[in-house]
Coordinates of C-alpha atoms and ligand atoms in Angstrom, one line a residue:
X1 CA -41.3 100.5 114.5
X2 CA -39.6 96.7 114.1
X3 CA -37.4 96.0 116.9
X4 CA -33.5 95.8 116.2
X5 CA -32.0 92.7 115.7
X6 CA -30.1 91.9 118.3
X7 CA -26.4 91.7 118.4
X8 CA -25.4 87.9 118.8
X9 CA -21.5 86.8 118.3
X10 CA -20.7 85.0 114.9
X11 CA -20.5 81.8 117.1
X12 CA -24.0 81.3 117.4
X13 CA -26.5 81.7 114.0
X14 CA -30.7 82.0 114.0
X15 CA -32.8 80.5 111.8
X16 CA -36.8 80.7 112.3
X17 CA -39.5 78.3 111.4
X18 CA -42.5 79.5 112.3
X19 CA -43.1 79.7 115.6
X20 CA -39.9 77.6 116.0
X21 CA -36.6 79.3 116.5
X22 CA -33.3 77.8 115.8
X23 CA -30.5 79.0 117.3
X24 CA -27.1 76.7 116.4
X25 CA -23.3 76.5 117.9
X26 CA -21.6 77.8 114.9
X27 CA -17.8 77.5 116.0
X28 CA -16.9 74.2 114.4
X29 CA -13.5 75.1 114.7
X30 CA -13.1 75.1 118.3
X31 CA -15.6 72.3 118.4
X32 CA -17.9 74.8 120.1
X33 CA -16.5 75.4 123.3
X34 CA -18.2 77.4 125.1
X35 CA -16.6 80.6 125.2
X36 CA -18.3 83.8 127.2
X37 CA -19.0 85.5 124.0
X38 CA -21.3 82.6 123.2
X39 CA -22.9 81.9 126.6
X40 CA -23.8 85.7 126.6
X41 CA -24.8 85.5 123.4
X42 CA -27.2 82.8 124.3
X43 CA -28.7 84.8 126.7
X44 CA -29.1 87.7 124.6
X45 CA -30.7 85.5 122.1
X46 CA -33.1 84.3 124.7
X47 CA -33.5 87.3 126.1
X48 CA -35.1 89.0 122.8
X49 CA -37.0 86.2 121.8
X50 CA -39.8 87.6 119.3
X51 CA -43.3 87.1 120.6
X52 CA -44.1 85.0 118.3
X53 CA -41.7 82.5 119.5
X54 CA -43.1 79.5 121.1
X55 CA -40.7 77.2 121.3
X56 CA -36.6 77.0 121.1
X57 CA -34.5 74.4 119.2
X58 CA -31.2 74.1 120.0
X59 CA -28.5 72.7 117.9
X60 CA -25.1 72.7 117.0
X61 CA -22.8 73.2 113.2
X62 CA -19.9 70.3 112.7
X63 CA -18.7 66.8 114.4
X64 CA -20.0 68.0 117.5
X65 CA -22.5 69.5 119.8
X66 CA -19.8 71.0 122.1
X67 CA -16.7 70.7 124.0
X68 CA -17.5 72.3 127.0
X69 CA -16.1 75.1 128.5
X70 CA -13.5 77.0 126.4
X71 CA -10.5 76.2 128.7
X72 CA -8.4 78.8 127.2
X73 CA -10.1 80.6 129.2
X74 CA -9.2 79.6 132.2
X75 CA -5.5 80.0 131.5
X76 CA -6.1 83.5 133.1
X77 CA -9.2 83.5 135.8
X78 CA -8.6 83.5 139.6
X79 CA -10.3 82.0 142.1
X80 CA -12.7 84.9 142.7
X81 CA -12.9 85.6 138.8
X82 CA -13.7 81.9 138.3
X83 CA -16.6 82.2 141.2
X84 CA -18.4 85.2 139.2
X85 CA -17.8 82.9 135.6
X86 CA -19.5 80.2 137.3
X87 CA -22.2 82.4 138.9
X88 CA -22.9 84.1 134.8
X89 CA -23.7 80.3 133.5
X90 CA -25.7 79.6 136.5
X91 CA -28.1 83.0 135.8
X92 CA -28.2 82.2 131.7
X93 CA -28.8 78.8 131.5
X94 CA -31.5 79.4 135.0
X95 CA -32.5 81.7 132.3
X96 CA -32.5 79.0 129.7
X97 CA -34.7 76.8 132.1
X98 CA -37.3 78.8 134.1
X99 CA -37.7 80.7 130.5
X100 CA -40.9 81.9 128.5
X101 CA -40.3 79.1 126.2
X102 CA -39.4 75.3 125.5
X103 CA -36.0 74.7 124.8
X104 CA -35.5 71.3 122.1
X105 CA -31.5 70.1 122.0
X106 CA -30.4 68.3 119.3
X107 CA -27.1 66.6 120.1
X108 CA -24.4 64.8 118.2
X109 CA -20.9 63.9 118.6
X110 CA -19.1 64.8 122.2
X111 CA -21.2 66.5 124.3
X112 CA -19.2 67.1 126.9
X113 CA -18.9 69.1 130.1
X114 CA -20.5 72.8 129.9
X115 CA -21.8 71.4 126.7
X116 CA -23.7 69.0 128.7
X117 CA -24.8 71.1 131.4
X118 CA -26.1 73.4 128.7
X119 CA -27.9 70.8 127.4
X120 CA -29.2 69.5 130.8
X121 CA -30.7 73.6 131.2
X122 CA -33.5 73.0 128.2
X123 CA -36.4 71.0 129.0
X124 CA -36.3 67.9 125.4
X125 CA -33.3 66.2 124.3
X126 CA -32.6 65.0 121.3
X127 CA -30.1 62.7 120.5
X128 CA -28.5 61.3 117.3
X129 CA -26.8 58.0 117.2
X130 CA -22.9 59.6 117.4
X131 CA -23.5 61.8 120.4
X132 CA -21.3 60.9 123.6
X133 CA -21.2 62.2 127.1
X134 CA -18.3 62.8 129.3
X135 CA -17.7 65.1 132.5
X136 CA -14.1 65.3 132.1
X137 CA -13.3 67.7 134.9
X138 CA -11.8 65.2 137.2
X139 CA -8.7 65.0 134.6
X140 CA -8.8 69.0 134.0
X141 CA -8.3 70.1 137.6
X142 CA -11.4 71.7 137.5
X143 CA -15.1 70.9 138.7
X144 CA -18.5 71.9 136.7
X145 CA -19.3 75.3 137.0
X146 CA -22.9 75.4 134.8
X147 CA -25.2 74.3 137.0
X148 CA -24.2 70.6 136.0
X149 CA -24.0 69.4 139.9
X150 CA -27.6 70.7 140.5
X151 CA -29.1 69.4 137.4
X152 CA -27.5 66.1 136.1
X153 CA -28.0 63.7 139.2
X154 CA -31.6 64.6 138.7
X155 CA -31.1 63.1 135.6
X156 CA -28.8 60.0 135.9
X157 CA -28.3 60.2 139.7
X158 CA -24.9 61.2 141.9
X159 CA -23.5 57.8 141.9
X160 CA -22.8 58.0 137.8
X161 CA -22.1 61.4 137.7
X162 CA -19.1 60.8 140.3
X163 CA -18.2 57.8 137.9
X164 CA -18.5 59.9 135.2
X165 CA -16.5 63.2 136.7
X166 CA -13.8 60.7 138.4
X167 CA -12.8 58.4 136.0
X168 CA -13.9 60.5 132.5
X169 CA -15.6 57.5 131.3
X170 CA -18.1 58.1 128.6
X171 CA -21.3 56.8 127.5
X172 CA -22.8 56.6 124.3
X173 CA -25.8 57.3 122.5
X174 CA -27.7 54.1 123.5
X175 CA -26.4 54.8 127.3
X176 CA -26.8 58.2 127.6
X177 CA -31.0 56.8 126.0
X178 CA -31.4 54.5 128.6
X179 CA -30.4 56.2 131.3
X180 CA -32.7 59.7 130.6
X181 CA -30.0 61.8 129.1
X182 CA -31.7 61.9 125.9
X183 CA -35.4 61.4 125.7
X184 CA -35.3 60.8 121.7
X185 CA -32.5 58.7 119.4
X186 CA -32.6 59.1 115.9
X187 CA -30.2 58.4 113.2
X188 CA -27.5 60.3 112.4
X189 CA -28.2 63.4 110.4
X190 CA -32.2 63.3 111.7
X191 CA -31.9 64.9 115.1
X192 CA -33.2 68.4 113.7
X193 CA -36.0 67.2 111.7
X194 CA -37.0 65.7 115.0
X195 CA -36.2 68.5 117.2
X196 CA -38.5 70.8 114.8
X197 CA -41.3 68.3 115.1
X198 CA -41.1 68.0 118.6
X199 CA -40.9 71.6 119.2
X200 CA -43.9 72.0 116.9
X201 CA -46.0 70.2 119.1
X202 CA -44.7 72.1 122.4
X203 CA -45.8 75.0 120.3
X204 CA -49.4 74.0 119.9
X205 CA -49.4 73.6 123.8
X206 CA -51.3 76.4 125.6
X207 CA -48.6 78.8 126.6
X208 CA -49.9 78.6 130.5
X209 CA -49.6 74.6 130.7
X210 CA -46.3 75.0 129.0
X211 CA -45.4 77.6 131.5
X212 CA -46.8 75.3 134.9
X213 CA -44.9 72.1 132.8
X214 CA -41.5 74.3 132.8
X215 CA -41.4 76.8 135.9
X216 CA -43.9 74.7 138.2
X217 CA -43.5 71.1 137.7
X218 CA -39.9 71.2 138.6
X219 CA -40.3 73.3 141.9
X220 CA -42.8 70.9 143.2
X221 CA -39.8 68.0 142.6
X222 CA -37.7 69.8 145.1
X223 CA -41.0 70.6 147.4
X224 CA -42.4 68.8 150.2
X225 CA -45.4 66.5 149.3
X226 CA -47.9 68.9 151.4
X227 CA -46.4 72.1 149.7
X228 CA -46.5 70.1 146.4
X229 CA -49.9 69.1 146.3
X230 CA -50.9 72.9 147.2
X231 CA -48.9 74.2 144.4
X232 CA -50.3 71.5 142.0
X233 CA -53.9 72.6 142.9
X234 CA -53.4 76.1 142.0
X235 CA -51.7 75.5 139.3
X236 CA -54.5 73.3 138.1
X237 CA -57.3 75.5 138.8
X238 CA -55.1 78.4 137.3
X239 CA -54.7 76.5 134.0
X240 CA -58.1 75.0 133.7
X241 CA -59.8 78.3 134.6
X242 CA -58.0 80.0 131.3
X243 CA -60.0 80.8 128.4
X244 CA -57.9 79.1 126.2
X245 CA -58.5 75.6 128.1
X246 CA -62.2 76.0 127.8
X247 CA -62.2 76.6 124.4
X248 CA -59.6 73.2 124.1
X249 CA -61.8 70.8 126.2
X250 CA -65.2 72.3 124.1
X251 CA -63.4 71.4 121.1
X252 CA -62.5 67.4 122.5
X253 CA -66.1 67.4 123.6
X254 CA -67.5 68.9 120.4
X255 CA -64.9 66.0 118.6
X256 CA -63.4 68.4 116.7
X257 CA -59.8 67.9 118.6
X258 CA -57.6 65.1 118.4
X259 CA -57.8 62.3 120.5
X260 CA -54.7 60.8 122.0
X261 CA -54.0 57.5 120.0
X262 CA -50.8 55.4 119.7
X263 CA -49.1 56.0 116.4
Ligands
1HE1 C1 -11.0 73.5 122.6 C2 -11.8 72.8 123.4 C3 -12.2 73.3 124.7 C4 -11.5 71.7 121.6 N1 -11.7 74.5 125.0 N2 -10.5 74.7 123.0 N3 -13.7 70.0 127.7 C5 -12.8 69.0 127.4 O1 -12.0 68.6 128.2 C6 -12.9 68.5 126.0 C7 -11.7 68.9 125.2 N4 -11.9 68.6 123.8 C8 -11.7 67.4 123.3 O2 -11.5 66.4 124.0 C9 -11.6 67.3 121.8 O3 -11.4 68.6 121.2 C10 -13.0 66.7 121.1 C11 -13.1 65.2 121.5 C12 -14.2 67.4 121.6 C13 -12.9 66.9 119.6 O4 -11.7 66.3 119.1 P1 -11.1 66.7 117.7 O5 -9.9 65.8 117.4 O6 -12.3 66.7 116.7 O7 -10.7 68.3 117.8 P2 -9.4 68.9 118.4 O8 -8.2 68.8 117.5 O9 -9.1 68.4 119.8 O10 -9.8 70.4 118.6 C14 -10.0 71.3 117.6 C15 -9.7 72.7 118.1 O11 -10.6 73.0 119.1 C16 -8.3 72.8 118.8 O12 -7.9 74.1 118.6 P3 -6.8 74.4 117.5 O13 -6.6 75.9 117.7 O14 -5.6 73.6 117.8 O15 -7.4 74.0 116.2 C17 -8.7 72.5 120.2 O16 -7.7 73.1 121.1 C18 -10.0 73.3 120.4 N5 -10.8 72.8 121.5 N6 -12.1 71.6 122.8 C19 -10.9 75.2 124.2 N7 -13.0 72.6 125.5 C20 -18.7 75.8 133.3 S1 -17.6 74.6 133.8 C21 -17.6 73.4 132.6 C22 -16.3 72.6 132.6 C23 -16.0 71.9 131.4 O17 -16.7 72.0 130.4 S2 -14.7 70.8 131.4 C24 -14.7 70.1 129.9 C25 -13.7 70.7 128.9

């Protein structure tokens, strides 16, 4: 019997490729906030994946990736309500992260706040030339709430993020490039085309290097060396000892895989 499909808000829309699904922000008119109907929705969708599956592009439909939270929302939560809000992103996009599969963003136009942290939560990001970043919670009255403290000064460091959160500066495209917020920039209008080749690759990947390269490789970051270097060894031997890595290395050896050149 087919599985159902599964129930996802109009705000978000599926598309698949392949092995490649596309999931998009579809609420132009709100600029995407995030709203909770969408951040469940996202975790829904990841929760249902297909099998076939093997890697996730995100992207988003108008001017912009996203506006962040959906402040209207907070017009009515209290402090304990707005602990248990903040807790819900924290297990979806964790979700998003330590997931089955690669997650591909493709950004344009303000990606701001929860948008960014959402962002921050997949594992490649794409960026086209318009995309620009901002933390404007400073200016809200509010703090991030999506994870965004954990994950972004792993990315551009504490020192900019408290530039970024206390004087809602933003940086562009080129910035957001240089300093590891994007690892691609394309041209306006190209960033899917390059999210779906990049998530093609990740695709091709053995499934358990793509699992050490997303649930292990970040754990050792925040482990000791010693307990690092353990970990790495197991995962090593774990990976190399799978069937599908023997029969990747016979190919290199037999010349019938490709080798790794500089296009
Ligand atoms: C929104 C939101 C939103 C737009 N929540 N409704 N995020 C921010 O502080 C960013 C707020 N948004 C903006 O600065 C601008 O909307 C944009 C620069 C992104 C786009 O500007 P523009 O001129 O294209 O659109 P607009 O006219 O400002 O917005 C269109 C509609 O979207 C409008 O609603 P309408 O009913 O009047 O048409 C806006 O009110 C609505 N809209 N952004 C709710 N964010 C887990 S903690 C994370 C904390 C944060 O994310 S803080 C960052 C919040």
């Amino acid at each position: 019997m087919a599985a159902a499909k599964p129930r996802l808000p109009k705000s978000l829309k599926v598309a698949r490729r392949g092995a490649i699904a596309i999931v998009t922000l579809a609420r132009p008119e709100k600029r995407n906030a995030l709203n909770d109907t969408t951040v469940l929705g996202l975790e829904t969708f990841f929760d249902t994946l297909p099998a076939g599956v093997k890697a996730v592009v995100l992207n988003a439909e108008g001017r912009h990736f996203s506006a962040g939270l959906d402040l209207s929302e907070l017009k009515v939560l209290s402090t304990e309500a707005g602990v248990e809000h903040s807790r819900v992103w924290h297990r979806i996009f964790d979700r998003i992260e330590f997931g089955r599969v690669p997650v591909v963003t493709v950004m344009h136009g303000a990606v701001i706040g929860g948008g960014l942290e959402l962002a921050a939560a997949t594992h490649i990001r794409v960026a086209e030339r318009s995309a620009y970043y901002a933390l404007p919670e400073g200016s809200r009255g509010i703090f991030v709430g999506g994870g965004g403290s954990v994950r972004l000064p792993r990315l551009i460091g504490v020192s900019r993020m408290i530039d970024l959160m206390l004087t809602g500066r933003t940086y562009g495209a080129e910035e957001g490039q240089a300093l590891g917020l994007s690892h691609y920039l394309v041209g306006e209008g190209e960033g899917l085309a390059k999210g779906l080749e990049i998530a093609k690759r990740i695709a091709g990947n053995s499934p358990v290097s793509n699992f050490a390269i997303m649930n292990v490789l970040p754990r050792i970051a925040e482990q000791d060396r010693a307990s690092g270097f353990v970990m790495e060894s197991l995962t090593a031997a774990i990976a190399q000892g799978s069937g599908e890595a023997k029969d990747r290395i016979r190919a290199f050896l037999e010349k019938r895989a490709a080798k790794v050149e500089r296009k």
